[in-house]
Structure formats: structure tokens, C-alpha cells
XYZ file of C-alpha atoms in Angstrom:
381
model
C -16.978 -84.340 44.245
C -17.719 -80.871 43.208
C -18.326 -82.369 39.867
C -21.014 -84.760 41.114
C -22.724 -82.036 43.207
C -23.414 -79.355 40.505
C -26.063 -81.367 38.491
C -28.011 -81.960 41.660
C -27.919 -78.178 42.772
C -28.650 -77.086 39.259
C -32.004 -79.117 39.356
C -32.796 -77.650 42.426
C -34.577 -74.836 41.064
C -36.945 -77.265 39.102
C -37.670 -79.096 42.139
C -38.697 -76.136 43.975
C -40.935 -74.735 40.728
C -42.720 -77.909 40.951
C -43.279 -77.909 44.587
C -44.778 -74.511 44.227
C -47.071 -75.720 41.145
C -48.408 -78.461 43.070
C -48.922 -76.208 46.363
C -51.009 -73.983 44.018
C -53.168 -76.964 42.937
C -53.597 -77.917 46.574
C -51.429 -80.761 46.514
C -48.459 -81.506 48.751
C -47.684 -78.667 50.974
C -49.021 -75.075 51.105
C -46.119 -72.733 50.239
C -47.942 -71.196 47.146
C -48.127 -67.215 48.105
C -49.797 -65.207 45.603
C -48.427 -62.113 47.431
C -44.785 -62.984 47.188
C -42.599 -61.960 44.461
C -42.506 -64.627 41.967
C -38.887 -64.693 42.337
C -38.717 -65.192 45.740
C -41.253 -68.177 45.718
C -38.593 -70.730 45.312
C -36.564 -69.181 47.987
C -39.570 -69.375 50.435
C -40.080 -73.109 49.756
C -36.482 -73.823 50.399
C -36.611 -72.195 53.757
C -39.833 -74.072 54.806
C -38.351 -77.265 53.752
C -35.646 -76.677 55.944
C -37.759 -76.163 58.929
C -38.325 -72.231 58.926
C -41.795 -71.206 60.069
C -44.088 -71.218 56.952
C -46.426 -68.478 58.748
C -43.562 -66.168 59.655
C -41.984 -66.582 56.311
C -45.227 -65.537 54.161
C -45.485 -62.631 56.671
C -41.953 -61.362 55.791
C -41.791 -62.173 51.925
C -45.478 -60.913 51.439
C -44.373 -57.263 52.895
C -43.898 -54.634 50.001
C -39.991 -54.231 50.719
C -39.621 -57.696 49.798
C -38.746 -57.138 46.059
C -36.198 -58.808 44.052
C -33.286 -57.229 42.551
C -30.591 -58.288 40.314
C -28.168 -55.764 41.202
C -26.255 -57.879 44.097
C -25.605 -60.803 41.660
C -24.892 -59.237 38.737
C -22.586 -56.996 40.644
C -20.804 -60.068 42.044
C -20.975 -61.854 38.842
C -19.420 -58.877 36.916
C -16.616 -58.408 39.467
C -15.545 -62.078 38.986
C -16.016 -62.039 35.152
C -13.946 -59.088 34.777
C -10.955 -60.476 37.056
C -11.189 -63.452 34.824
C -12.000 -62.518 31.457
C -12.115 -58.605 31.101
C -15.189 -56.679 30.317
C -16.005 -55.744 27.057
C -17.530 -52.714 28.142
C -14.606 -51.576 29.792
C -12.658 -52.375 27.090
C -14.528 -50.112 24.780
C -14.256 -47.238 27.233
C -10.299 -47.700 27.556
C -10.176 -47.697 23.817
C -12.012 -44.458 23.299
C -9.949 -42.845 26.295
C -6.935 -44.134 24.774
C -7.634 -42.673 21.310
C -8.323 -39.218 22.693
C -5.131 -39.332 24.842
C -6.551 -39.863 28.266
C -5.608 -43.494 28.788
C -2.162 -44.679 28.373
C -2.390 -48.509 29.606
C -3.512 -51.613 28.103
C -7.188 -52.373 26.595
C -7.553 -55.308 28.804
C -11.189 -54.873 30.109
C -10.155 -54.257 33.657
C -11.160 -51.089 35.646
C -7.915 -50.702 37.455
C -6.492 -47.525 39.260
C -5.297 -46.020 35.948
C -8.443 -46.642 34.005
C -10.513 -45.020 36.882
C -8.230 -41.953 36.820
C -8.581 -41.593 33.238
C -12.119 -41.876 33.436
C -12.299 -38.987 36.130
C -9.792 -36.962 34.146
C -12.195 -37.023 31.154
C -15.299 -36.436 32.985
C -13.910 -33.324 34.925
C -12.569 -31.971 31.449
C -15.852 -31.906 29.954
C -17.830 -30.977 32.963
C -19.239 -34.231 34.170
C -19.587 -35.258 37.783
C -16.600 -37.585 38.480
C -17.942 -40.939 38.429
C -15.142 -43.716 37.545
C -17.077 -46.488 36.339
C -17.644 -47.708 32.869
C -21.049 -47.633 31.390
C -22.737 -47.186 28.309
C -23.710 -43.767 29.140
C -20.189 -42.993 29.405
C -19.589 -44.439 26.072
C -22.228 -42.094 24.580
C -20.606 -39.136 26.131
C -17.165 -40.098 24.732
C -18.701 -40.278 21.189
C -20.691 -37.099 21.651
C -17.966 -35.107 23.130
C -14.597 -36.414 21.998
C -12.657 -34.359 24.113
C -8.776 -34.878 23.460
C -6.398 -34.634 26.337
C -4.019 -31.676 26.459
C -0.502 -32.156 25.102
C 1.909 -33.529 27.838
C -0.682 -34.713 29.891
C 1.265 -36.079 33.099
C 0.091 -39.545 34.103
C 0.146 -40.475 37.894
C 2.309 -43.309 39.226
C 0.303 -46.001 40.705
C 3.133 -48.053 41.799
C 2.833 -47.627 45.305
C 0.326 -49.432 47.770
C -3.166 -48.608 46.944
C -5.540 -47.352 49.572
C -9.174 -46.405 49.895
C -8.392 -42.601 49.793
C -11.594 -41.310 50.718
C -11.264 -43.165 54.391
C -8.194 -41.019 54.781
C -9.514 -37.603 53.963
C -9.623 -35.215 56.633
C -13.454 -35.202 56.915
C -13.172 -39.033 57.647
C -10.572 -39.035 60.002
C -12.351 -36.696 61.779
C -15.339 -38.666 62.032
C -12.841 -41.471 63.259
C -11.162 -39.276 65.885
C -14.939 -38.056 67.255
C -15.956 -41.921 67.386
C -12.543 -42.441 69.234
C -13.068 -40.069 72.064
C -16.797 -40.619 72.528
C -16.590 -44.429 72.816
C -13.221 -44.474 74.754
C -14.567 -46.507 77.585
C -15.796 -49.219 75.406
C -12.751 -49.264 73.114
C -10.712 -49.630 76.368
C -12.654 -52.546 77.619
C -12.349 -54.400 74.229
C -8.487 -53.902 74.362
C -8.335 -55.053 78.122
C -10.445 -58.243 76.782
C -9.031 -59.316 73.365
C -5.702 -57.335 72.978
C -6.847 -55.270 70.113
C -5.603 -51.530 70.521
C -8.279 -48.813 70.112
C -6.486 -47.191 66.877
C -7.123 -50.471 64.975
C -10.637 -50.959 66.105
C -11.676 -47.610 65.148
C -9.588 -47.553 61.820
C -11.681 -51.116 60.843
C -15.006 -49.307 61.420
C -13.878 -46.202 59.451
C -13.468 -48.407 56.522
C -16.536 -50.457 57.061
C -19.128 -48.057 57.954
C -17.703 -44.617 58.605
C -17.923 -45.544 62.287
C -21.420 -46.263 61.994
C -22.484 -43.217 59.922
C -23.114 -45.458 57.133
C -24.593 -48.976 57.559
C -25.611 -49.557 54.051
C -28.431 -48.561 51.812
C -30.177 -51.953 51.032
C -31.928 -54.071 53.054
C -29.917 -57.175 53.965
C -32.545 -59.907 53.836
C -33.818 -58.645 50.549
C -30.202 -58.564 48.958
C -29.623 -62.011 50.239
C -32.792 -63.677 49.041
C -31.905 -61.650 45.652
C -28.929 -63.699 45.688
C -30.325 -67.025 46.231
C -32.900 -66.193 43.526
C -29.947 -65.045 41.228
C -29.182 -68.543 40.804
C -31.619 -68.671 38.057
C -29.612 -67.816 34.849
C -32.951 -66.217 33.239
C -32.996 -63.515 36.023
C -29.462 -62.197 34.987
C -29.496 -62.434 31.380
C -30.136 -58.428 30.790
C -26.951 -57.572 33.113
C -24.661 -59.263 30.417
C -26.524 -58.016 27.126
C -23.729 -55.805 26.393
C -20.866 -58.592 27.216
C -22.499 -61.213 24.904
C -20.667 -64.183 26.420
C -20.040 -67.263 24.426
C -21.258 -70.716 25.328
C -18.052 -71.444 27.333
C -18.092 -68.156 29.457
C -21.981 -68.263 29.935
C -21.771 -71.767 31.409
C -18.785 -70.322 33.762
C -21.154 -67.511 34.812
C -24.352 -70.069 35.495
C -21.976 -72.105 37.579
C -20.711 -68.699 39.607
C -24.303 -67.848 40.102
C -25.054 -71.131 41.276
C -21.921 -71.195 43.625
C -22.716 -67.646 44.979
C -26.379 -68.287 45.488
C -25.478 -71.333 47.343
C -23.510 -69.258 49.741
C -26.037 -66.498 49.940
C -28.774 -69.158 51.125
C -26.721 -70.105 54.137
C -26.297 -66.552 54.952
C -30.007 -65.946 54.422
C -30.776 -68.500 56.917
C -28.268 -67.459 59.403
C -29.838 -63.829 59.170
C -33.233 -64.821 59.861
C -32.049 -67.045 62.833
C -29.789 -64.028 64.001
C -32.849 -61.683 63.764
C -35.136 -64.298 65.673
C -32.656 -64.577 68.574
C -32.240 -60.944 68.987
C -35.763 -60.014 68.416
C -34.988 -57.750 65.268
C -37.345 -57.340 62.283
C -35.261 -58.707 59.529
C -36.462 -55.671 57.172
C -35.138 -53.216 59.563
C -31.529 -54.366 59.207
C -29.668 -52.382 56.511
C -26.607 -54.055 55.148
C -24.138 -54.133 52.218
C -24.972 -55.373 48.829
C -24.002 -58.807 49.954
C -25.580 -58.886 53.298
C -22.952 -57.759 55.919
C -24.749 -56.236 58.812
C -24.169 -53.760 61.782
C -21.680 -51.412 62.755
C -18.704 -53.912 62.259
C -20.421 -55.229 58.904
C -20.500 -58.976 59.857
C -21.926 -61.576 57.594
C -24.745 -63.285 59.328
C -22.868 -66.506 59.683
C -20.363 -64.822 61.863
C -23.148 -62.735 63.683
C -24.278 -66.106 64.940
C -20.680 -67.038 66.105
C -19.220 -63.936 67.283
C -21.730 -61.231 68.163
C -21.556 -60.129 71.872
C -23.470 -58.399 74.453
C -21.060 -55.626 75.228
C -23.382 -53.262 77.426
C -24.963 -56.144 79.630
C -28.556 -55.713 78.327
C -28.838 -59.457 77.239
C -28.822 -58.847 73.668
C -25.970 -59.072 70.921
C -27.055 -56.246 68.648
C -24.632 -55.446 66.009
C -26.362 -52.062 65.657
C -25.433 -51.167 69.354
C -21.876 -49.637 69.481
C -20.924 -51.227 72.752
C -22.094 -54.825 71.230
C -20.270 -54.174 67.860
C -17.287 -53.162 69.348
C -16.964 -56.226 71.603
C -18.072 -58.595 68.848
C -15.234 -56.979 66.631
C -12.672 -58.095 69.335
C -14.210 -61.444 69.539
C -13.981 -62.151 65.991
C -10.443 -60.735 65.556
C -9.364 -62.958 68.411
C -10.977 -65.866 66.593
C -9.033 -64.966 63.421
C -5.904 -64.903 65.062
C -5.106 -61.642 67.255
C -3.025 -62.573 69.947
C -0.380 -59.920 71.210
C 2.275 -59.101 70.760
C 1.489 -58.716 67.317
C 3.880 -57.973 64.116
C 2.481 -55.664 61.372
C 2.602 -58.868 59.080
C 0.416 -60.779 61.823
C -1.902 -57.661 61.764
C -2.199 -57.552 58.312
C -2.999 -61.350 57.821
C -5.825 -60.983 60.404
C -7.358 -57.975 58.581
C -7.110 -59.720 55.322
C -9.205 -62.666 57.007
C -11.698 -60.291 57.753
C -11.991 -58.787 54.069
C -9.835 -60.325 51.377
C -8.696 -57.155 50.236
C -4.891 -55.870 50.186
C -6.417 -52.377 49.470
C -8.832 -52.695 52.518
C -5.904 -53.916 54.667
C -3.565 -51.148 53.606
C -6.402 -48.469 54.322
C -6.791 -49.925 57.749
C -3.165 -49.713 58.716
C -2.808 -46.223 57.261
C -6.027 -44.944 59.212
C -4.620 -46.587 62.459
C -1.127 -44.906 62.014
C -2.819 -41.461 61.557
C -4.887 -42.180 65.042
C -1.993 -43.624 66.733
C 0.233 -40.846 65.688
C -2.716 -38.112 67.167
C -2.900 -40.000 70.296
C 0.952 -39.884 70.820
C 0.982 -36.271 69.792
C -1.760 -35.139 72.505
C -4.250 -34.033 69.434
C -6.652 -36.946 70.385
C -7.207 -37.442 73.913
C -9.432 -40.192 74.984
């Protein structure tokens, strides 16, 4: 079935482009929009064909903020490509670092913990701001400043559990504790209704959004629309210029772009429906690079299913703390949270929320620290 569906989906963009051309000539519908970013015109056409109000969509897509960006799709495809094949750019950085004594691992094109540590170590040594990513700018610095590692450089042991270290810093844990105290009543209501202890709710939010302090620096509807537009391979060519994928790998990239774009289209529709139901301007909602929204970072399809009114005002606003906490309890219960819970069962639920063992490890670590604070009396709800 998958092999049969792909050709039809691949032809979709041609169909949308034809519909737009006909509309511009006054034939068929009236979807042509001269003020809409050209990359988004096929997206608008699809939404209209699926029953969304053309008037509202025109108003939304004609606003200055609605500008296509390739970053969301490029980042997603880069991560997938690196996992499958390794990245030429990362391998070149690893090779240069290894030659200078900063990197002891394999030159495999994968940005693992050791590679990130080695990049930071080199950057610190030459006076650059630590930024553990592979880039052409870093390659240029390595060529310009080939600083050798000191003799006998001790490399860290990364055999233990990996966590997002920044979440467990004193500053970030202090934010979590303050949130715990300030929202003790709302947290208790969620625990009573869904059986999720306060420390796990707070720990998850500490990982997702710094307990509401960071909701994303992009607009969710723009990124989701951009992911849909990114199904068109021509819009992403520059993102893989350094990699120079061969025909087989390019075909794989094109198929992945179509797959992720189709997923994003479902989330875009869900976001527009959620915004309409809650009376929220879609462009007022910040989100993750892949469209997750709110204090608890729900994907829009989950917002439609699990968002709850936690403060009794008749709305389920995921940017409202009471609503977000109740919604979080609701989705965790749906994912399998049912006391009493073993650690293995809790880990399974959190992995369902975000498919990353590092993510799960960090939640468990933050929750352990909060629980110890409560037990010792240093954290008093």
C-alpha cells in the first residue's frame, strides 16, 4: 500500500500548482493570492480544498509574518540523514579535530556526545563561544587556527546515562521549584484527578519549556506551513549543498520530505481548528520548530484530543498554566499512567510523550531532585 500511495502524493504538488494557475486565469476556483508567499500558495489551495474558509485563510496567509522558512524541514531531514548515513560536514569536523588531538572517536559523521564535547573543548581553547554543532564556519576556524590539544588530554567517559545537563543545573532546578510552589494547588488537582505526582508534572514542563519561561522562538503556524511547503524538493536543495547526496540518497531525502510534509499538513489543519475553537489568533502562538504549542508543548492534533479547561473559564488554553497542567494529566493518563507505577512503566509513558531516552532520563532525574527536596523540607508546597 505504501508503494502505491507515494506516486499519488508526489503528484499532489503539480495538481495544486495547476489549480493556482487556473485560478489566476479566472478558471475554476479563486485561490490565487498575489499577497501570499508563493511557497504557501499550494498549502492554501490544499486547505481550501479540505473545507477551510478561503476568506480566513487569505487573511491569515497574507499577513507579513507568514513567510516560508526551510529551516524546520531542513533540520528534520538533516537529523534523519545523519542517523542513517552520517553527515559529510560532521565527518570533516571530526577528521580535523582528530588530527589535532581533540577527538578520539570514529569519523562516522554522527554528532554524538564525544563529538560535541570535542568541539566545545577546541572552541574554548581558541577563545570561541562554545557551540557544539558542526558548521562550515567551524571548519574554517579549524583551518585558520589549527590549535593542537594539550598532551595527555583526558577525554570524558560517556558510558553512563545521557541527560540534558542544562535542565539539571541549579538555575533551571530553581525555576522548577518556584513553579512547584506557586502552582501547588493546580498540581494537586491534577494529581488527585489523574494520579500523576507533582514532581513528574513539573519535571516534564522543566524539560519542555522551562516551566513556561520558554515557549519557542518561532510561530507554530508558520513552521507547520513551511514543513508542508518543504515537500517540494526544490525548496531544500541549498540545505544539502555540502552533503552532495547521490541519486539514491536524494531519492530517500525526497521521500522523507514528502512523509514529513504530509504529517505536518495534518498538524497544520489541527492547529487551525484548535485556534478557531479557542478563539486564538494562530499567529499569536509560539511553538517548537515542529509545531508543538503551549506550556506542555502539545502537537496540535493532541491539543484537539486532550486539551482541558483547568480553571473553569470555558476554554482549554494550553498557554494558561491551570489548563496546561490539567491537559498534561489528561494526556499522560491516556498514554498509560495508572497508579501504582513502576519506574519502567513511567519511563514508557514519558517515552510515548517524546521518543527520546535522553528526554526520559532527564525527566526522571529532575523529578528525583524535586522529590528529594520535598522529603527534606527544603521544598514546601
